[in-house]
mmCIF file of C-alpha atoms and ligand atoms in Angstrom:
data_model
loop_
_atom_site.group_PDB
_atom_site.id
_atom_site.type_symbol
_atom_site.label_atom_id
_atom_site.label_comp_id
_atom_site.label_asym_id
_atom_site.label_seq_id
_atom_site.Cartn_x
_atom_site.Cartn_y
_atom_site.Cartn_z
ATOM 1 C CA UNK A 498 0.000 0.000 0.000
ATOM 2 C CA UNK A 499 1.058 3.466 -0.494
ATOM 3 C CA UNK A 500 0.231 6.500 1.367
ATOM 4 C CA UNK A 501 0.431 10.161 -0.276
ATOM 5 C CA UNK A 502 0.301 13.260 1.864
ATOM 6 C CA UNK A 503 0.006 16.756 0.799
ATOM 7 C CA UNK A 504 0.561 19.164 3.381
ATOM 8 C CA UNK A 505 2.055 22.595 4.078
ATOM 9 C CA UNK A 506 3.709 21.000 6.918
ATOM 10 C CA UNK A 507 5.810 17.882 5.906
ATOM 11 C CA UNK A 508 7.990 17.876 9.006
ATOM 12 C CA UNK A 509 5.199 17.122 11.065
ATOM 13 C CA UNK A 510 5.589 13.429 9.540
ATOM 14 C CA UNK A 511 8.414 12.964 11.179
ATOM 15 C CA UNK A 512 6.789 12.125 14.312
ATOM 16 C CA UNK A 513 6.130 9.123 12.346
ATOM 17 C CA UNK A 514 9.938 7.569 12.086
ATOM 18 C CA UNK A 515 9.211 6.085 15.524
ATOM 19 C CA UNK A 516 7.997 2.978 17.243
ATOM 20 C CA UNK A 517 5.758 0.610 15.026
ATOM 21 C CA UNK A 518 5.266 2.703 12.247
ATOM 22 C CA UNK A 519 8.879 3.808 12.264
ATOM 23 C CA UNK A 520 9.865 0.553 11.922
ATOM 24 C CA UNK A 521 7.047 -0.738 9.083
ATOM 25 C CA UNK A 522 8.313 2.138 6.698
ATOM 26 C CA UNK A 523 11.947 0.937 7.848
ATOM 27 C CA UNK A 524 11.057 -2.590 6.753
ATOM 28 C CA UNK A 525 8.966 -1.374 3.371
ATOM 29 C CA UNK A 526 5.621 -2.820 5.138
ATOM 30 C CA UNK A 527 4.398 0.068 3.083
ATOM 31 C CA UNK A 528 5.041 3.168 1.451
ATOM 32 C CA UNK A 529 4.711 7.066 2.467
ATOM 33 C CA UNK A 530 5.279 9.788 0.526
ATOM 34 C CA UNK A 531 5.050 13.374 1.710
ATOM 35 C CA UNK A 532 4.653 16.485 -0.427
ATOM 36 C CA UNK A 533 5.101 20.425 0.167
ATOM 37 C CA UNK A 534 2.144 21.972 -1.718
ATOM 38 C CA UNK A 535 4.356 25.260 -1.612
ATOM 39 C CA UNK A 536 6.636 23.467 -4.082
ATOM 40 C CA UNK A 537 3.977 23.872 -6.627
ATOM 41 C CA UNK A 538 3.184 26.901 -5.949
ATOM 42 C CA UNK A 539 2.803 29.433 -9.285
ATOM 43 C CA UNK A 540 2.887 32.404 -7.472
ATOM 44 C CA UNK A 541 6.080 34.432 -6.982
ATOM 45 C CA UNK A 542 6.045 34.290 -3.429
ATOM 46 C CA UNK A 543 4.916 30.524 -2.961
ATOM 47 C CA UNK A 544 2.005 31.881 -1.624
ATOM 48 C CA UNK A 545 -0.512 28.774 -0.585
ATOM 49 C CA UNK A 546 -3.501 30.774 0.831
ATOM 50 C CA UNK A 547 -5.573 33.897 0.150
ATOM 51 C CA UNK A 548 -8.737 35.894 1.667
ATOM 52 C CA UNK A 549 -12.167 34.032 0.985
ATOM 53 C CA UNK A 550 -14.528 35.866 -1.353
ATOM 54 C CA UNK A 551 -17.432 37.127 0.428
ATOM 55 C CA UNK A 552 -15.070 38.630 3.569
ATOM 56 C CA UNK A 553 -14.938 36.660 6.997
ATOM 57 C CA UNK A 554 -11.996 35.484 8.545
ATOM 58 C CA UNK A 555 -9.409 33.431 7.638
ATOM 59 C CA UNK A 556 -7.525 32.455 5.062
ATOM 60 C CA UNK A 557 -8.415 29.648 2.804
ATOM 61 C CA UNK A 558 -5.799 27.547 0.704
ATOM 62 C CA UNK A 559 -5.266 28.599 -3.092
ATOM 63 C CA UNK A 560 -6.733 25.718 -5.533
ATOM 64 C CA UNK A 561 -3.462 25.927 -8.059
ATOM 65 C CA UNK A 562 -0.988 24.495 -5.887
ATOM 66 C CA UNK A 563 -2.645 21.599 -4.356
ATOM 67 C CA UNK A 564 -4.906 20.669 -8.382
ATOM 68 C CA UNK A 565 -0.774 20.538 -9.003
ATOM 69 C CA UNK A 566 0.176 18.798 -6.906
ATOM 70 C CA UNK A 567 -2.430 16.268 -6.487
ATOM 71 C CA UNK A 568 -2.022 15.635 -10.208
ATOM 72 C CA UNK A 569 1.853 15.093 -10.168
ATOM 73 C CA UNK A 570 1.399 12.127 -7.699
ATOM 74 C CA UNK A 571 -1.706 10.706 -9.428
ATOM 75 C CA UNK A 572 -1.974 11.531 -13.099
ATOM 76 C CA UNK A 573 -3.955 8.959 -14.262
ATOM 77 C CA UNK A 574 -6.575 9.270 -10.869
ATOM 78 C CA UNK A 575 -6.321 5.520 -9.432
ATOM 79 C CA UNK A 576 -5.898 6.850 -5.735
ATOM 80 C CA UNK A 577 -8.720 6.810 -3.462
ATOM 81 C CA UNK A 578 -8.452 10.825 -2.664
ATOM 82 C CA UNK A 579 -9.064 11.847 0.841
ATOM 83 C CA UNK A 580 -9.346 15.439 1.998
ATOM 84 C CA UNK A 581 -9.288 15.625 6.059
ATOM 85 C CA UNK A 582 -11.833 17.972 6.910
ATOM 86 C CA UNK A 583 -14.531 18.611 9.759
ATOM 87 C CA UNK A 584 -17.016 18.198 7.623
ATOM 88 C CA UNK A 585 -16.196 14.712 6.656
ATOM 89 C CA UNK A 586 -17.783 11.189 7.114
ATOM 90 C CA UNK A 587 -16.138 10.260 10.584
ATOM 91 C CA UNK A 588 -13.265 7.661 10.705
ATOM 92 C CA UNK A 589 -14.327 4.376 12.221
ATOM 93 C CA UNK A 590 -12.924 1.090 12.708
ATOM 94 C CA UNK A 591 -14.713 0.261 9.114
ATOM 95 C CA UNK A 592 -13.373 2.885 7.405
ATOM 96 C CA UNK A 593 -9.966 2.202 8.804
ATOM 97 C CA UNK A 594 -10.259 -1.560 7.347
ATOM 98 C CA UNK A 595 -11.446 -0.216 3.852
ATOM 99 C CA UNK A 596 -9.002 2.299 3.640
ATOM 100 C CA UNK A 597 -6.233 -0.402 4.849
ATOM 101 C CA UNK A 598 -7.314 -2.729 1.500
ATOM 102 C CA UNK A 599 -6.545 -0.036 -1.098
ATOM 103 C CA UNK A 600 -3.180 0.180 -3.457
ATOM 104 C CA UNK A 601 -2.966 3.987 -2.921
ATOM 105 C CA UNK A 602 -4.551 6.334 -0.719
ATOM 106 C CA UNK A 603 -3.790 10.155 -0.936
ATOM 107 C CA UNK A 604 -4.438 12.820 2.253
ATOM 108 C CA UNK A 605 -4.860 16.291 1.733
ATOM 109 C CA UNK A 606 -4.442 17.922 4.674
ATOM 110 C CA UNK A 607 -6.264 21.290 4.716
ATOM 111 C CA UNK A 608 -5.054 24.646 7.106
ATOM 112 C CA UNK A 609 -7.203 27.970 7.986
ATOM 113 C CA UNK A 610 -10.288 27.545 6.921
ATOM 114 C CA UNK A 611 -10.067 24.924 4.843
ATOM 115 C CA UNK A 612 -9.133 24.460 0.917
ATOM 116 C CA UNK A 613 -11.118 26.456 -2.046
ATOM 117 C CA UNK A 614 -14.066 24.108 -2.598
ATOM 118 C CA UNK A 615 -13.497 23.988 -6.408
ATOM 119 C CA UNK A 616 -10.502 21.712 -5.567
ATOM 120 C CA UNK A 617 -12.168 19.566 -3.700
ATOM 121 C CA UNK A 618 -14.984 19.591 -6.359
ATOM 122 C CA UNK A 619 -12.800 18.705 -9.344
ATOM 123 C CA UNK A 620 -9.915 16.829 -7.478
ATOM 124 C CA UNK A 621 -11.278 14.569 -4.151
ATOM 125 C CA UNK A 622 -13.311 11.868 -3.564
ATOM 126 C CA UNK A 623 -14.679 12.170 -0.384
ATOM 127 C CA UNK A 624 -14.079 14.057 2.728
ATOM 128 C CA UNK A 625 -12.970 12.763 6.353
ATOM 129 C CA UNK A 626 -13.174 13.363 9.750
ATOM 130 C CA UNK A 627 -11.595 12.487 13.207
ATOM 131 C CA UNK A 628 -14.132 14.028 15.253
ATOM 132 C CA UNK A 629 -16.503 16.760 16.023
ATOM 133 C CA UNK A 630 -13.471 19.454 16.183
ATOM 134 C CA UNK A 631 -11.792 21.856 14.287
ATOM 135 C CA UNK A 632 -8.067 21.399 14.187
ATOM 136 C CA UNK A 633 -5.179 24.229 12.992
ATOM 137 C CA UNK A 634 -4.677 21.564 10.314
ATOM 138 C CA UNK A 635 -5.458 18.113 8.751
ATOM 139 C CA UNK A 636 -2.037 16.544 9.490
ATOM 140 C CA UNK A 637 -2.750 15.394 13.188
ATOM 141 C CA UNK A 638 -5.839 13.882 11.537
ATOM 142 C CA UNK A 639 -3.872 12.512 8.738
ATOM 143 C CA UNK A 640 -1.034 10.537 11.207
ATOM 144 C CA UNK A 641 -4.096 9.118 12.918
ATOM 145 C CA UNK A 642 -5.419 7.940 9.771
ATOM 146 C CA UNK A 643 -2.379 6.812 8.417
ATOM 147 C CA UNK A 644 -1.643 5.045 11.900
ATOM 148 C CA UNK A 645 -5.170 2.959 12.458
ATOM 149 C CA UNK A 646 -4.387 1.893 8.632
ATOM 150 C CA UNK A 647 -0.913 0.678 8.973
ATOM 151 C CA UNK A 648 -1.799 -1.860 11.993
ATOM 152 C CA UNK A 649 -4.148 -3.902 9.526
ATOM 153 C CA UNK A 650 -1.180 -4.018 7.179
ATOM 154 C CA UNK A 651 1.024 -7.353 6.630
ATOM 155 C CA UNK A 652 3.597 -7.738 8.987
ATOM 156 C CA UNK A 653 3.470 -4.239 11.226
ATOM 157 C CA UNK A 654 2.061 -5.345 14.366
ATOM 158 C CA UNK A 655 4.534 -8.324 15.394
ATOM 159 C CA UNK A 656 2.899 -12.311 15.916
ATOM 160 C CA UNK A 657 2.750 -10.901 19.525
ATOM 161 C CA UNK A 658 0.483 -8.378 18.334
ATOM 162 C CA UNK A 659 -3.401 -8.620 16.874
ATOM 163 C CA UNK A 660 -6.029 -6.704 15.452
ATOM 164 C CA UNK A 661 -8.082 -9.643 16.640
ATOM 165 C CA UNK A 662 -9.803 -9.596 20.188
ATOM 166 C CA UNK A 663 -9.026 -5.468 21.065
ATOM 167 C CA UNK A 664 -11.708 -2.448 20.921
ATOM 168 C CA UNK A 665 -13.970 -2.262 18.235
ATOM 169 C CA UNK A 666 -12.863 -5.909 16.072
ATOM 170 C CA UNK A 667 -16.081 -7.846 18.147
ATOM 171 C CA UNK A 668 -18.079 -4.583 18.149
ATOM 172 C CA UNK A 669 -17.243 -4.250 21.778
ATOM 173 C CA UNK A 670 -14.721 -2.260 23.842
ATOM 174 C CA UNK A 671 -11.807 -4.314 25.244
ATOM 175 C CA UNK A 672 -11.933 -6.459 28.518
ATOM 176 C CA UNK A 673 -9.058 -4.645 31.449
ATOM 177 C CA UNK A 674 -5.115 -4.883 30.845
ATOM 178 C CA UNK A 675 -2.894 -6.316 33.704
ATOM 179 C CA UNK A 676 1.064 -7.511 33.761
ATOM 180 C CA UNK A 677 3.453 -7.883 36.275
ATOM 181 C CA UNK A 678 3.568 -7.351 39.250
ATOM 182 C CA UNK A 679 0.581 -8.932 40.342
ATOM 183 C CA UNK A 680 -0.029 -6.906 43.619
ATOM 184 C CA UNK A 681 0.855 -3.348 42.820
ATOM 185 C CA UNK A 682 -0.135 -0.313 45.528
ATOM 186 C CA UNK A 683 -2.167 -3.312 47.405
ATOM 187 C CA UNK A 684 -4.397 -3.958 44.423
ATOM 188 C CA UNK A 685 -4.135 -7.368 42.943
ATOM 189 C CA UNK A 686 -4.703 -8.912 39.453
ATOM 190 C CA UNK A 687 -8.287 -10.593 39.067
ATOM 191 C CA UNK A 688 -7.422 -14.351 40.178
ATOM 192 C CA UNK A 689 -9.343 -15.596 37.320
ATOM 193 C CA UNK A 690 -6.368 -14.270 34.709
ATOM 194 C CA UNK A 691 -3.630 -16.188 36.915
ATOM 195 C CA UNK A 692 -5.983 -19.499 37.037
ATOM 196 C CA UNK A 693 -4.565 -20.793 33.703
ATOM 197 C CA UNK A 694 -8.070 -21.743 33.073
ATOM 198 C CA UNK A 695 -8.330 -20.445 29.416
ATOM 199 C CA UNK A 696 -11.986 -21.489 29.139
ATOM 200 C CA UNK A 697 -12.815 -19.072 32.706
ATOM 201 C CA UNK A 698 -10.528 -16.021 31.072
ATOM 202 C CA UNK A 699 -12.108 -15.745 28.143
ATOM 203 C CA UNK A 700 -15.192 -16.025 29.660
ATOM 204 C CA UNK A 701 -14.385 -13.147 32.227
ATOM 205 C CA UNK A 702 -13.121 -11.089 29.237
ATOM 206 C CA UNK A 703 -16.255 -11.192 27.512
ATOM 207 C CA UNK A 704 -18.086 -10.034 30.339
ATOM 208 C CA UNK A 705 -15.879 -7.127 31.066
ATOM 209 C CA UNK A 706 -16.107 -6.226 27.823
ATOM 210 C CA UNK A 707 -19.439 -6.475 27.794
ATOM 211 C CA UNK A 708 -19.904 -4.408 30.893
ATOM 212 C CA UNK A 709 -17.297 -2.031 29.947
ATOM 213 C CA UNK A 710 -18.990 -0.860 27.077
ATOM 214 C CA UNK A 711 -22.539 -0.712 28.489
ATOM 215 C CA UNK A 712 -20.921 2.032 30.592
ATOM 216 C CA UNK A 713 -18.730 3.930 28.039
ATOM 217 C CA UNK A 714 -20.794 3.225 24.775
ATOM 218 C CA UNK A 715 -24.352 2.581 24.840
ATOM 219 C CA UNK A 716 -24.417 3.471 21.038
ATOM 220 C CA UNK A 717 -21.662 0.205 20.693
ATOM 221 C CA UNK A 718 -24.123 -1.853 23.356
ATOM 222 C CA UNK A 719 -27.356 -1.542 21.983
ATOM 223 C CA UNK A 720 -26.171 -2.973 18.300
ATOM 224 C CA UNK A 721 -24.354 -5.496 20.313
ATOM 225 C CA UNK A 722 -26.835 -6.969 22.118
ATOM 226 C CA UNK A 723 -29.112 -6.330 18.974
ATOM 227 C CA UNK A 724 -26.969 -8.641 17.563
ATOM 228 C CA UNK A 725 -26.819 -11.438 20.029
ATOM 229 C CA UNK A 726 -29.995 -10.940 21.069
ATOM 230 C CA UNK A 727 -29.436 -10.946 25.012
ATOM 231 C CA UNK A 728 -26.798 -9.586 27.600
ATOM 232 C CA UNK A 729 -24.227 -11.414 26.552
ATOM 233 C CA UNK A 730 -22.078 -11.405 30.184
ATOM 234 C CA UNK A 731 -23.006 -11.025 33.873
ATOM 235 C CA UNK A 732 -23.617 -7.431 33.555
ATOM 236 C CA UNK A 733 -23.702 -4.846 36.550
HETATM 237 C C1 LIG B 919 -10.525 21.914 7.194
HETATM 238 C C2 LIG B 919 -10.674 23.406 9.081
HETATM 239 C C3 LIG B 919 -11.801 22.286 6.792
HETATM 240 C C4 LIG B 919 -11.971 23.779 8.673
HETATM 241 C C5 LIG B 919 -9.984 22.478 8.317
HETATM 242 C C6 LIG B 919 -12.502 23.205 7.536
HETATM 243 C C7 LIG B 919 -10.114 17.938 10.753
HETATM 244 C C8 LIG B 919 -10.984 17.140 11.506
HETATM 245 C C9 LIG B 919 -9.853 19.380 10.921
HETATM 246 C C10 LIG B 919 -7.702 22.122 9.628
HETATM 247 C C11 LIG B 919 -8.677 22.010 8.721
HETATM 248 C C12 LIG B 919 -8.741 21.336 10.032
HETATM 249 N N1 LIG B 919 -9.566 17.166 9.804
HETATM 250 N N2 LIG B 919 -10.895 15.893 11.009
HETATM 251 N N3 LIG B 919 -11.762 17.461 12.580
HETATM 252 N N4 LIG B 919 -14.046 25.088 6.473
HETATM 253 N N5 LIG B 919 -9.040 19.947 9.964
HETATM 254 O O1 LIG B 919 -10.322 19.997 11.859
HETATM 255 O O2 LIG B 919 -14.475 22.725 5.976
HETATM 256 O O3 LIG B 919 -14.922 23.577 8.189
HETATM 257 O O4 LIG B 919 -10.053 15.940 9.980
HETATM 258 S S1 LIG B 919 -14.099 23.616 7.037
#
């Protein structure tokens, strides 16, 4: 898979050299290009951003550079094009999984206000969002798009590692975390998870889950149980 960023920004990416994702560009797991959309810039001062028509404030982000630019990486349009924006469809676990199966994904990442809307007309597919917020710019949304993809790639997370049995994969938030040591500040690890009876921990994972996201996420509970037709778990 290959990733294509356009950004004002591009040394923000380099927060992601490090840890897992670090490593998975390191070891070609996939690929991530990151462009300047000043570099394409036709105007004698690079500028990448002008007044909106129509007054208000803020500046919004000059069409020429980014159509450019956008067009230089995929001239023959066979990238899904993303443009991270508040006013997108929000980023779920699905979309993460979609986005994860495709040979090349581009991210614009928008500043000020936003981009002028004929580019996104002419130029993007379909708009994204991280949440209900405005941002000073799309690139935090991008690395967190770019990071939920990359752990359903081949070979990122290590055999240690699944996308199997955590948050969101059974439709249900994950059961409680413990390692060593197993009394820490007086509290002690549930006695079930040091039983070695496999059968009893999954068992009391599936109801903590269960619980867990009765509390947190009644949106996540209500299709669950939907699903499975009763409370699945011994919940409180
Ligand atoms: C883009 C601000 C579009 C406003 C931006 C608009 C998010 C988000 C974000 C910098 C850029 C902001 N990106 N999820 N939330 N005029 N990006 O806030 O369309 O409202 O992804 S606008």
């Amino acid at each position: 898979m290959r990733i294509s960023v356009l950004t004002l920004f591009p040394e923000m990416f380099d927060a992601l050299k490090h840890s897992i994702i670090g490593r998975a560009l390191e070891e070609n797991k996939f690929i991530l290009d990151i462009h300047n959309i000043r570099d394409y810039s036709k105007d004698k001062h690079l500028k990448c951003d002008d007044y909106a028509f129509g007054g208000g404030c803020g500046m919004v982000m000059t069409p020429q550079p980014i159509f450019d630019c956008i067009n230089a990486i995929d001239p023959e349009r066979r990238a899904r094009r993303v443009y991270l924006s508040p006013k997108g469809r929000r980023l779920g676990q699905d979309l993460v999984t979609a986005y994860a199966g495709l040979g090349h994904l581009i991210l614009l990442c928008g500043h000020y206000e936003g981009v002028d809307q004929r580019v996104i007309d002419l130029e993007i597919d379909e708009e994204l969002s991280i949440g209900d917020y405005v941002l000073t710019g799309g690139e935090l949304a991008a690395m967190v798009v770019i990071d939920g993809i990359a752990r359903y790639l081949p070979g990122v997370l290590g055999s240690e590692q699944s996308t199997d049995e955590e948050s969101f994969s059974n439709g249900l938030l994950e059961y409680p975390q413990y390692t060593r040591p197993q009394t820490f500040n007086g509290l002690s690890v549930p006695e079930v998870l040091t039983s070695g009876h496999h059968g009893n921990v999954k068992k009391w994972r599936l109801e903590q889950s269960v619980t867990i996201t009765k509390k947190m996420r009644k949106d996540l509970y209500r299709k669950f149980t939907a699903r499975n037709g009763k409370e699945s778990g011994k919940e409180k």
